[in-house]
Amino acid sequence: MKTKSYLRLYNLCLLTLSSSILAGELEFNRDIRPILSENCFHCHGPDKETREAKLRLDTREGALKKDAIVPGKPEDSEVIYRITTDDEDDLMPPPEHHLELSKKDIATLEQWIKEGAEYQQHWSFEKPKPSGDGKLREIIDTEIQKYLSKEKLTASPAATRETIIRRLSLDLRGLPPKLTEIDAFIADNSPDAYEKLVDRMLSSPQTAERLALDWLDVARFSDTNGYSIDDHRDMWVWRDWVIHAFMNNKRYDTFLTEQLAGDLIPNATPEQIMATGFLRNSMNTHEGGTIAEEYRVAYIADKIDTVSSAFMGLTMKCAQCHNHKYDPISQKDYYRFYAFFDSATENGKGAKNGNTAPFIQVTSPLHKISDAHKALTERANHIRKLRSDIKPSSNLSKRFHKSLGIELKVIEKQIKDAGKTSVMIMDSPGKRKTHILIRGEYNNPGEVVTAGIPEIFGQLPKNQKADRLALARWLTSKDNPLTARVAVNRYWQLIFGTGLVRTAGDFGSQGEWPSHQALIDTLAVHFQQNGWNLRTLLKEIVMSNTYRQKSNISRRMLEHDPQNRLLARAPRTRLPAELVRDNALAISGKLNPHIGGPSVYPEQPDGLWRQVSHFGYGAFTAQAYYPDVGDNTTRRSMYSFWKRTSPPPSLSIFDAPTRETCTVRRLQTNTPLQALVLLNDPQFLKAAGALATRMINEGGETTTNRIRYAFRLATSRLPKNAELDVLNAAYAREKARFSGDPKATKALIQESGNAGNDADLAALTMISSTILNLNETITKQ
């Protein structure tokens, strides 16, 4: 060990800095683990294969060896010398790693060592402990206020009734409130007016759809198989199962259990078997030359990633090829978990056209066969029309002729078979030995392992068969410290835009420390004690004063909490992609409220699928996109046909994921392309045309009243005088322009779904488009 005397003075300066920066006793999990995990654990952590100098810093026992850490004496601790030295040969992390601790990080480590260098088990691996008494909504407010007081911030006043009903409707139903609902809520002076509103919205079928939409991302739901061929398969009945589960307020633990192991439940019903489609939502290939075992392993790896991330908030996929670098999950743990899914009857190379075994033929009570028949007939008629328009002299290729014919035959067969729907299930009839796959390679088996949970969490009960049902029971038991926390965090994220743990899929060492640990623990315990009742959980969250605050930001809030992690105000966030489109349809009065059923085909750019799909199989690769006609084009966006290699483009631009893998938190971007979609996409242009017609039919006789009406439909409030003046002036300019250009007038009216050559209608269409493009229209605030 090099001498450290010349660093003593520097270290003493850091100690002075530490005492000025840090107030109160440090906590290892909150203050120290993130620093060590980010900078040290890769080489001095759980993975012995990459461990340097035989030194572990993730355990106290390892850290005390070789005087790496000397409790109470930072000046004698090798760690402090290594992170402060100017000698590049001794400096840690090494310069080539491009990591450097800040002065604050170094000061934090100094003070922690001075205080005794106590370690803690990672916070999320310990059972949650509740805090506070009284109703959960009151505990929420109390915990939030504790943190605000520490930062000398105060909660914002309550939002107006117009604001709160719109916020609540968007959060729960994913749709704006009707004007009649706004008026009724404002007029209701009873003390429980808000609670009655909450109860009505929570029990509405639209709330079930909104909750299901969030789960489709988690479950990587799609109408196609993915990979290069990306052909069609039938999964929409599973989507209907999810909607009805939320509609019936199915216990969350049951909801998880049935999706993991519905086929293993004694005397399982068809609906419980159907639920296991969750596990079959992964991508599937039947490309020529596919090595079946290689892809079978890939499918199981996807299931592990999905289950561990969505249910447990763990990045177990990091242990597929080696021990986890940061969390106590070994490669053996990974393959013991893998064994739960290894006995399933699932081929690595799928069927060529459509569904891959195992699947079940069901007659679904969740939809009307006549609706499916009507939709399929309309598509078939559309293809026939295309065929009749093709003249003998046409330059279209023979391949395109053949593709149309194949597509028509497929659709006609679907019409004949419309009384039954294929839903994939999981089944475990056979036995297969599970091996640790060396370096994760499918053809490099090592030690044989049996099914089990990660060692850090103990063992399954010895009197239980170690199958998926046992795994589901453990995941939803009180012995599991993660599942309830991850669940309440996801629904907090749904309401507030960001979870109490920002890294919703990573509750491990690399994940972010919870902004309010006592609160997430209390929510988790209450959730379990209240029978895993999601409706009750959501009600308590939205009944809190924290939820009902204004979203206005002050300069002090911006300086002390720019990301609003302390919640001194309500969040202001852009709507998710599907809700942007759904709101435009609802505001325009064109939204088709039909619930469930097969996926639909709204408008999208012609030929887009052919640009991304494997060529050569026509209909079976879903190359040709045939838009629906009639009411199917205005269904909620969650019913839009989802092709993994080409999701609906107007939704992708607003950050909808491809659903190739599990998504527990959508990223959000703001780009000029989004404004262009709102202004020019045919779906939004037609919504603007419908809103203009609605303004004329329902908004009154004067232009001012019509604009006021449309503005309120979009924002749930009346426009201010200044806003009204701007819109009136814009209307006058647009009417003058269209009055002098009949050709442009006719073109706009036709493109927006109307008929005629009326300059007033064209001008109102432009105003409607402006209103639908307002930041306030597409933002929850």
Coordinates of N, CA and C in Angstrom, one line a residue, residues 638-736:
M638 N -56.3 1.5 -28.8 CA -55.8 0.3 -28.3 C -56.2 -0.9 -29.1
Y639 N -57.2 -0.7 -30.0 CA -57.7 -1.8 -30.8 C -57.1 -1.7 -32.2
S640 N -56.2 -0.8 -32.5 CA -55.6 -0.7 -33.8 C -54.7 -1.9 -34.0
F641 N -54.7 -2.5 -35.2 CA -53.8 -3.6 -35.5 C -52.4 -3.2 -35.2
W642 N -51.7 -4.1 -34.4 CA -50.3 -3.8 -34.0 C -49.3 -4.7 -34.6
K643 N -48.6 -4.1 -35.6 CA -47.5 -4.8 -36.3 C -46.2 -4.4 -35.7
R644 N -45.5 -5.4 -35.2 CA -44.3 -5.0 -34.4 C -43.2 -4.3 -35.3
T645 N -43.0 -4.7 -36.5 CA -42.0 -4.0 -37.3 C -42.5 -2.7 -37.9
S646 N -43.8 -2.4 -37.7 CA -44.4 -1.1 -38.2 C -45.7 -0.8 -37.4
P647 N -45.5 -0.4 -36.1 CA -46.7 0.1 -35.4 C -47.4 1.2 -36.1
P648 N -48.6 1.5 -35.7 CA -49.3 2.7 -36.3 C -48.4 3.9 -36.3
P649 N -48.1 4.5 -37.4 CA -47.1 5.6 -37.4 C -47.4 6.8 -36.6
S650 N -48.7 7.2 -36.6 CA -49.1 8.3 -35.8 C -49.0 8.1 -34.3
L651 N -49.0 6.8 -33.9 CA -48.7 6.5 -32.5 C -47.2 6.4 -32.2
S652 N -46.5 5.9 -33.1 CA -45.0 5.8 -32.9 C -44.4 7.1 -32.7
I653 N -44.9 8.1 -33.5 CA -44.3 9.5 -33.4 C -44.5 10.1 -32.0
F654 N -45.6 9.6 -31.3 CA -45.9 10.0 -30.0 C -45.3 9.0 -28.9
D655 N -44.3 8.2 -29.3 CA -43.5 7.4 -28.4 C -44.2 6.1 -28.0
A656 N -45.2 5.6 -28.8 CA -45.7 4.3 -28.5 C -44.6 3.3 -28.8
P657 N -44.4 2.2 -28.0 CA -43.3 1.3 -28.2 C -43.7 0.3 -29.3
T658 N -42.7 -0.5 -29.8 CA -42.9 -1.5 -30.8 C -43.6 -2.7 -30.2
R659 N -43.4 -2.9 -28.9 CA -43.9 -4.1 -28.1 C -43.1 -5.3 -28.6
E660 N -41.9 -5.2 -29.0 CA -41.1 -6.3 -29.3 C -40.6 -6.9 -28.0
T661 N -40.5 -6.1 -26.9 CA -40.1 -6.6 -25.6 C -41.0 -5.8 -24.6
C662 N -40.9 -6.3 -23.3 CA -41.6 -5.7 -22.2 C -41.3 -4.2 -22.0
T663 N -42.3 -3.4 -21.9 CA -42.1 -2.0 -21.7 C -42.9 -1.6 -20.4
V664 N -42.1 -1.2 -19.3 CA -42.8 -0.8 -18.1 C -42.9 0.7 -17.9
R665 N -42.2 1.4 -18.7 CA -42.2 2.9 -18.7 C -41.9 3.4 -20.0
R666 N -42.8 4.2 -20.6 CA -42.6 4.8 -21.9 C -41.7 6.0 -21.7
L667 N -40.8 6.2 -22.7 CA -40.1 7.4 -22.7 C -40.9 8.5 -23.4
Q668 N -40.7 9.7 -23.2 CA -41.5 10.8 -23.8 C -40.6 11.8 -24.4
T669 N -40.9 12.1 -25.7 CA -40.1 13.1 -26.5 C -41.1 14.2 -26.9
N670 N -40.5 15.3 -27.3 CA -41.3 16.4 -27.9 C -40.5 16.8 -29.2
T671 N -41.2 16.6 -30.3 CA -40.5 16.9 -31.6 C -41.5 17.6 -32.5
P672 N -41.0 18.4 -33.5 CA -41.8 19.0 -34.5 C -42.7 18.1 -35.2
L673 N -42.3 16.8 -35.4 CA -43.1 15.8 -36.1 C -44.4 15.6 -35.5
Q674 N -44.5 15.7 -34.2 CA -45.8 15.5 -33.5 C -46.8 16.6 -33.9
A675 N -46.3 17.8 -34.0 CA -47.2 18.9 -34.4 C -47.7 18.6 -35.9
L676 N -46.8 18.1 -36.7 CA -47.1 17.9 -38.1 C -48.2 16.8 -38.2
V677 N -48.1 15.8 -37.3 CA -49.1 14.7 -37.3 C -50.5 15.3 -36.9
L678 N -50.5 16.1 -35.9 CA -51.8 16.7 -35.5 C -52.4 17.6 -36.5
L679 N -51.5 18.2 -37.3 CA -52.0 19.1 -38.4 C -52.4 18.5 -39.7
N680 N -51.6 17.4 -40.0 CA -51.7 16.9 -41.4 C -52.2 15.4 -41.5
D681 N -52.0 14.6 -40.4 CA -52.4 13.2 -40.6 C -53.9 13.2 -40.9
P682 N -54.3 12.3 -41.9 CA -55.7 12.3 -42.3 C -56.7 12.0 -41.1
Q683 N -56.2 11.2 -40.2 CA -57.1 10.9 -39.0 C -57.4 12.1 -38.2
F684 N -56.4 13.0 -38.0 CA -56.6 14.2 -37.2 C -57.3 15.3 -38.1
L685 N -57.0 15.3 -39.4 CA -57.7 16.2 -40.2 C -59.2 15.9 -40.3
K686 N -59.6 14.7 -40.3 CA -61.0 14.3 -40.3 C -61.6 14.6 -39.0
A687 N -60.8 14.4 -37.9 CA -61.3 14.8 -36.6 C -61.6 16.3 -36.5
A688 N -60.7 17.1 -37.1 CA -61.0 18.5 -37.2 C -62.2 18.9 -38.0
G689 N -62.4 18.1 -39.1 CA -63.6 18.3 -39.9 C -64.9 18.0 -39.1
A690 N -64.8 16.9 -38.4 CA -66.0 16.5 -37.6 C -66.2 17.5 -36.5
L691 N -65.2 18.0 -35.9 CA -65.4 19.0 -34.8 C -66.0 20.3 -35.4
A692 N -65.5 20.7 -36.6 CA -66.1 21.9 -37.3 C -67.6 21.7 -37.5
T693 N -68.0 20.5 -37.9 CA -69.4 20.2 -38.1 C -70.2 20.3 -36.8
R694 N -69.5 19.7 -35.8 CA -70.1 19.8 -34.4 C -70.3 21.2 -33.9
M695 N -69.3 22.0 -34.2 CA -69.4 23.5 -33.8 C -70.7 24.1 -34.5
I696 N -70.9 23.8 -35.7 CA -72.0 24.4 -36.4 C -73.3 23.8 -35.9
N697 N -73.4 22.5 -35.6 CA -74.6 21.9 -35.2 C -75.0 22.1 -33.8
E698 N -73.9 22.2 -32.9 CA -74.2 22.3 -31.5 C -73.7 23.6 -30.8
G699 N -72.9 24.3 -31.5 CA -72.2 25.4 -30.8 C -72.9 26.8 -30.8
G700 N -74.0 26.9 -31.4 CA -74.7 28.1 -31.4 C -74.7 28.8 -32.8
E701 N -75.2 30.0 -32.9 CA -75.3 30.7 -34.1 C -74.2 31.6 -34.5
T702 N -73.4 32.1 -33.5 CA -72.3 33.0 -33.8 C -71.0 32.2 -33.8
T703 N -70.1 32.8 -34.5 CA -68.7 32.2 -34.6 C -68.1 32.2 -33.3
T704 N -68.2 33.3 -32.5 CA -67.6 33.3 -31.2 C -68.1 32.2 -30.3
N705 N -69.4 32.0 -30.3 CA -70.0 30.9 -29.5 C -69.5 29.5 -29.9
R706 N -69.4 29.4 -31.2 CA -68.9 28.1 -31.8 C -67.5 27.8 -31.4
I707 N -66.7 28.8 -31.4 CA -65.3 28.7 -31.0 C -65.2 28.4 -29.5
R708 N -66.0 29.1 -28.8 CA -66.0 28.9 -27.3 C -66.4 27.5 -27.0
Y709 N -67.4 27.0 -27.7 CA -67.9 25.6 -27.5 C -66.8 24.6 -27.8
A710 N -66.1 24.7 -29.0 CA -65.1 23.8 -29.3 C -63.9 23.8 -28.4
F711 N -63.5 25.0 -27.9 CA -62.4 25.2 -27.0 C -62.7 24.5 -25.7
R712 N -64.0 24.6 -25.2 CA -64.3 23.9 -24.0 C -64.4 22.4 -24.1
L713 N -64.8 21.9 -25.3 CA -64.8 20.5 -25.5 C -63.4 19.9 -25.4
A714 N -62.4 20.7 -25.9 CA -61.0 20.2 -25.9 C -60.3 20.4 -24.6
T715 N -60.6 21.4 -23.9 CA -59.8 21.7 -22.7 C -60.6 21.7 -21.4
S716 N -61.9 21.5 -21.5 CA -62.8 21.4 -20.3 C -63.0 22.8 -19.6
R717 N -62.6 23.9 -20.3 CA -62.8 25.2 -19.7 C -63.1 26.2 -20.8
L718 N -63.7 27.3 -20.4 CA -63.9 28.4 -21.4 C -62.7 29.1 -21.7
P719 N -62.5 29.6 -22.9 CA -61.3 30.4 -23.3 C -61.3 31.7 -22.6
K720 N -60.1 32.2 -22.3 CA -60.0 33.6 -21.8 C -60.2 34.6 -23.0
N721 N -60.5 35.8 -22.7 CA -60.8 36.8 -23.7 C -59.7 36.9 -24.7
A722 N -58.5 36.9 -24.2 CA -57.3 37.0 -25.1 C -57.2 35.8 -26.1
E723 N -57.5 34.7 -25.5 CA -57.5 33.4 -26.4 C -58.6 33.5 -27.4
L724 N -59.7 33.9 -27.0 CA -60.9 34.0 -27.9 C -60.6 35.0 -29.0
D725 N -59.9 36.1 -28.7 CA -59.6 37.1 -29.7 C -58.7 36.6 -30.7
V726 N -57.7 35.8 -30.3 CA -56.7 35.2 -31.2 C -57.5 34.2 -32.2
L727 N -58.3 33.4 -31.7 CA -59.0 32.4 -32.5 C -60.0 33.1 -33.4
N728 N -60.7 34.1 -33.0 CA -61.6 34.9 -33.8 C -60.9 35.5 -35.0
A729 N -59.7 36.1 -34.7 CA -58.9 36.7 -35.7 C -58.4 35.7 -36.7
A730 N -58.0 34.5 -36.2 CA -57.6 33.4 -37.1 C -58.7 33.0 -38.0
Y731 N -59.9 32.9 -37.4 CA -61.1 32.5 -38.2 C -61.3 33.5 -39.4
A732 N -61.3 34.8 -39.0 CA -61.5 35.8 -40.0 C -60.5 35.7 -41.2
R733 N -59.3 35.5 -40.9 CA -58.2 35.3 -41.9 C -58.5 34.1 -42.8
E734 N -58.8 33.0 -42.1 CA -59.0 31.8 -42.9 C -60.3 31.9 -43.8
K735 N -61.3 32.5 -43.3 CA -62.5 32.6 -44.1 C -62.3 33.5 -45.3
A736 N -61.5 34.6 -45.1 CA -61.2 35.4 -46.2 C -60.4 34.7 -47.3

